[in-house]
Backbone as a ProteinNet text record, in pm:
[ID]
protein_1_A
[PRIMARY]
MTTPDPPRALEIAIVEGRFHDVDRVLAADPDLVDAHLGLQLAFAREDAVHAVLAANPSAATRRIGRRDPIHHLCFSQIHRRDPTTSAMKIRLLDALLDAGADVNATY
[TERTIARY]
1406.6	1331.8	1354.8	1379	1400.9	1268.9	1258.5	1142.1	1165.6	1066.5	1085.8	1092.6	1157.8	1162.5	1019.5	995.7	858.5	782.1	842.2	763.7	723.7	814.3	782.2	677.5	688.8	588.8	450.5	445.3	318.5	263.5	349.5	307.6	244.5	312.8	264.3	129.8	118.8	-4.7	-123.3	-104.9	-217.7	-257.7	-162.8	-194.4	-269.1	-230	-293	-417.5	-449.7	-567.9	-555.8	-434.3	-411.6	-412.2	-530.9	-545.6	-493.8	-492.2	-432.9	-282.6	-217.3	-75.2	-55.3	-146.4	-141.2	-146.4	-241.7	-257.1	-132.8	-75.2	43.4	161.6	183.9	296.6	274.8	153.5	126.2	124.8	92.9	98.6	242	336.7	478.2	529.2	473.8	520.1	409.9	320.7	208.1	249.4	370.2	415.5	455.8	456.6	496.3	405.8	281.4	192.3	246.8	337.1	397.3	543.5	586.4	726.6	766.4	674.4	699.8	567.3	573.4	453.7	370.2	433.9	358.5	267	315.6	231.2	124.1	158.4	57.7	-56.4	-22.9	-125.6	-203.7	-133.2	-198.9	-297.8	-270	-358.7	-449.9	-452.6	-540.6	-525.9	-402	-373	-366.8	-484.8	-498.5	-410.4	-415.2	-337.7	-188.7	-140.4	2.5	41.3	-41.1	-10.8	-13.6	-114.1	-122.3	-1.9	44.8	163.2	286.3	303.8	418.4	410.3	294	280	292.7	247.2	261.5	409	483.9	626.4	709.7	664.6	743.4	651.6	590.9	498.4	558.9	689.5	751.4	746.3	713.2	698.5	587.9	494.7	384	431.7	550.4	600.7	726.5	775.9	899.8	870.2	930.8	908.6	946.8	868.6	894.6	911.3	1034	1059.4	1040.6	959.7	936.5	816.1	743.1	616	610.8	531.8	500.6	400.3	392.7	295.8	152.3	114.7	-21.7	-51.5	49.8	30.7	5.9	79.9	60.7	-83	-135.8	-273.3	-373	-357.4	-457.8	-455.7	-339.6	-332.1	-373.3	-380.8	-416.9	-558	-573.3	-703.8	-768.8	-721.2	-771.5	-922.3	-975.8	-1119.4	-1203.1	-1144	-1216.2	-1235.3	-1143.7	-1155.4	-1237.5	-1217	-1282.9	-1340.7	-1469	-1529.8	-1522.9	-1507.2	-1498.7	-1371.7	-1274.4	-1150.5	-1165.3	-1273.2	-1292.9	-1295.8	-1372.5	-1379.3	-1244.4	-1175.5	-1043	-946.7	-953.1	-863.4	-888.6	-1013.8	-1044.6	-987.1	-1002.2	-945.2	-793	-732	-586	-541	-617	-585	-587.7	-689.3	-696.3	-574.1	-532.8	-415.8	-289.9	-273.7	-157.1	-157.6	-272.7	-281.8	-255.6	-308.5	-283.7	-135.2	-63.4	80.4	165.5	101.1	175.4	185	121	123.9	62.3	111.7	65.7	-31.1	-155.8	-256.2	-222.7	-136.1	-96.7	38.3	85.8	215.3	214.1	325.4	341.2	460	469.3	585.1	634.6
-1363.4	-1273.4	-1312.4	-1213.2	-1239.6	-1226.4	-1301.2	-1293.3	-1181.3	-1091.5	-983.3	-1037.8	-961.2	-1001.3	-1003.9	-1076	-1092	-961.5	-858.4	-735.4	-674.3	-674.8	-619	-704.9	-837.2	-926.2	-898.7	-871.4	-840.4	-706.7	-607.2	-477	-492.9	-564.6	-583.6	-655.8	-760.3	-839	-757	-674.8	-598.5	-485.7	-427.7	-322.6	-381	-500.1	-563.1	-643.5	-651.1	-724.4	-874.5	-925.3	-1069.7	-1131.1	-1152.7	-1194.5	-1335.6	-1420.8	-1553.7	-1540.4	-1442.7	-1419.7	-1352.8	-1262.9	-1201.5	-1311.9	-1402.4	-1511.6	-1599.1	-1628.9	-1715.3	-1650.8	-1521.3	-1451.9	-1439.9	-1407	-1391.5	-1525	-1633.4	-1764.9	-1797.6	-1752.7	-1777.4	-1684.7	-1561.9	-1465.2	-1363.5	-1393.5	-1304.2	-1164.5	-1150.9	-1021.6	-923.5	-968.9	-879.3	-757.9	-767.4	-651.6	-531.5	-557.4	-449.2	-425.1	-474	-459.1	-313.1	-230	-86.3	-11.9	118.6	202.4	181.4	162.1	142.9	21.8	-87.2	-206.4	-185.7	-117.7	-89.8	-7.6	87.7	166.7	81.2	1.9	-80.9	-178.9	-223.3	-317	-247.4	-113.9	-33.1	-69	-77.6	-111.2	19.2	65.4	197.8	218.2	127.5	146.7	157.1	72.3	72.8	202.9	247.2	371.8	490.3	496.9	608.7	609.4	492.8	485.3	538.8	502	551.1	702.5	753.4	897.8	977.3	920.4	988.7	999.6	893.5	892.9	975.5	982.5	1048.9	1100.8	1219.2	1271.6	1286	1305.6	1320.6	1190.5	1079	953	963	1054.4	1072.7	1122.6	1179.3	1235.8	1166.3	1068.7	1000.3	883.8	885.7	779.6	643.3	546.3	406.4	339.7	308.5	262.2	378.3	358.7	464.1	550.6	517.5	585	652.4	758.8	823	735.1	750.8	672.9	684.8	802.2	821.7	730.4	702	611.1	468	425.3	290.1	273	375.7	370.6	369.5	462	479.2	368.1	311.7	206.8	69.2	54.8	-73.7	-115.6	-243	-299.5	-374.6	-352.1	-425.1	-408.9	-293.9	-269.4	-364	-419.8	-516.5	-648.2	-680.7	-803.9	-779.9	-666.3	-635.9	-494.6	-482.4	-350.4	-261	-321.1	-238	-153.4	-189.5	-111.5	19.9	37.3	163.2	282.3	271.2	379.3	397.2	286.6	294.2	369.7	341.8	407.5	558.6	599.6	743.2	806.5	739.5	792.3	797.8	697.6	698.1	807.8	831.8	942.5	1074.7	1094.7	1216.5	1227.7	1116.3	1117.8	1154.4	1099.5	1134.1	1281.7	1331.4	1472.7	1562.8	1526.9	1604.3	1607.2	1501.8	1493.3	1555.1	1610	1681.8	1614.2	1500.4	1434.1	1525.7	1512.6	1594	1514.3	1559.8	1490.3	1490.5	1580.6	1588.9	1522.1	1442.2	1375.5	1287	1288.1	1202.2	1108.3	1011.3	921.4	889
-1700	-1615.3	-1469.5	-1383.9	-1242.4	-1165.8	-1060.3	-973.8	-874	-855.9	-758.9	-616.6	-529.5	-389.4	-333.9	-224.7	-175.9	-150.3	-87.3	-71	-205.3	-300.6	-432.7	-503	-491.3	-550.5	-491.4	-361.7	-296.6	-345.7	-360.4	-413.7	-552.2	-638.2	-775.4	-773.5	-693.9	-690.1	-640.9	-537.9	-484.1	-578.6	-648.4	-746.1	-865.6	-905.8	-1021.4	-984.4	-856.2	-813.1	-831.4	-828	-840.8	-700.9	-649.5	-510.8	-485	-585.2	-566.5	-539.5	-604.8	-577.7	-442.1	-405.9	-272.3	-167.2	-182.3	-85.5	-80.1	-196.2	-202.3	-129.8	-156.7	-94	56.9	96.9	239.8	314	244.7	309.2	350.9	269.9	300.3	410.4	416.2	516.4	544.1	638.9	668.2	715.4	767.3	818.2	708.2	583.1	473.6	459.1	504.7	492.9	570.6	664.2	742.3	706.2	590.3	548.9	531.9	488.2	474.3	463.5	474.6	473.9	348	234.4	111.2	117.7	171.9	185.3	291.8	400	501.9	442.2	356.9	289.5	190.2	112.2	10.7	72.9	195.5	263.7	364.9	360.5	445.3	593.4	638.4	778.5	859.7	896	958.2	1080.4	1175.6	1298.8	1269.3	1181.2	1148	1078.8	984.7	912.1	1007.3	1091.9	1187.2	1281.5	1320.7	1407.9	1335.1	1210.1	1132.1	1117.9	1080.3	1058.1	1188.5	1298.9	1428.5	1466.7	1440	1474.3	1376.9	1251.8	1148.5	1037.8	1055.1	954.9	815	807.2	674.9	594.3	659.1	585.7	481	500.4	404.9	269.7	265.1	139.8	89.4	162.2	124.7	31.3	-85.4	-184.1	-129.7	-173.3	-142.6	-278.5	-312.3	-448.4	-545.1	-645.9	-746.3	-715.4	-609.1	-584.6	-448.9	-443.5	-316.5	-241	-110.4	-33.5	-86.4	-130.9	-180.9	-299.7	-380.6	-494.3	-447.2	-344.8	-292.4	-242.8	-180.6	-131.7	-247.3	-337.8	-443.5	-548.3	-575.6	-678	-625.1	-494.8	-435.6	-476.6	-501.5	-537.6	-420.9	-299.7	-184.2	-167.6	-206	-192.4	-279.3	-383.8	-467.6	-393.8	-306.8	-228.3	-102	-40.2	86.5	79	43.4	26.6	150.9	269.9	390.5	392.1	310.1	308.1	232.1	157.7	84.7	180.1	286.3	385.1	454.3	479.6	542	451.2	321.9	227.2	224.4	235.7	238.4	364.8	477.3	602.6	593.9	533.2	518.2	422.5	320.1	229.9	306.5	387.2	469.6	560.2	619.9	708.6	632	512.4	430.4	393.8	352.3	314	434.3	549.8	672.3	706.9	670.3	699.1	587.4	485.6	382	247.1	227.3	97.3	-9.2	-129.2	-242.1	-326.6	-331.8	-410.9	-559.4	-602.8	-743	-769.4	-677.5	-693.4	-817.6	-886.1	-1003.9	-982	-1068.5	-1059.2	-1197.2
[MASK]
+++++++++++++++++++++++++++++++++++++++++++++++++++++++++++++++++++++++++++++++++++++++++++++++++++++++++++

């Protein structure tokens, strides 16, 4: 079995709510939360996401790996660690939908 690259390892950990793995990966490279839009959404990084969408609204519909951006946001378990991110996730969902994301997107 191969070990996923650090951004992918971080994606898997945040979706599965394995916060000890999130901490381990981020300890090695704290900037990974901004590696791509999917991680910015998964970590509810509002300013970063809004900057990406302002510069390129079509990013809201462009797949990142196997998933649309909306999936990265919705599958994230960050709200279990930090309940204040729940409201952020709702605002980010609104921003994605305003930029053209499909609430019925599948993968």
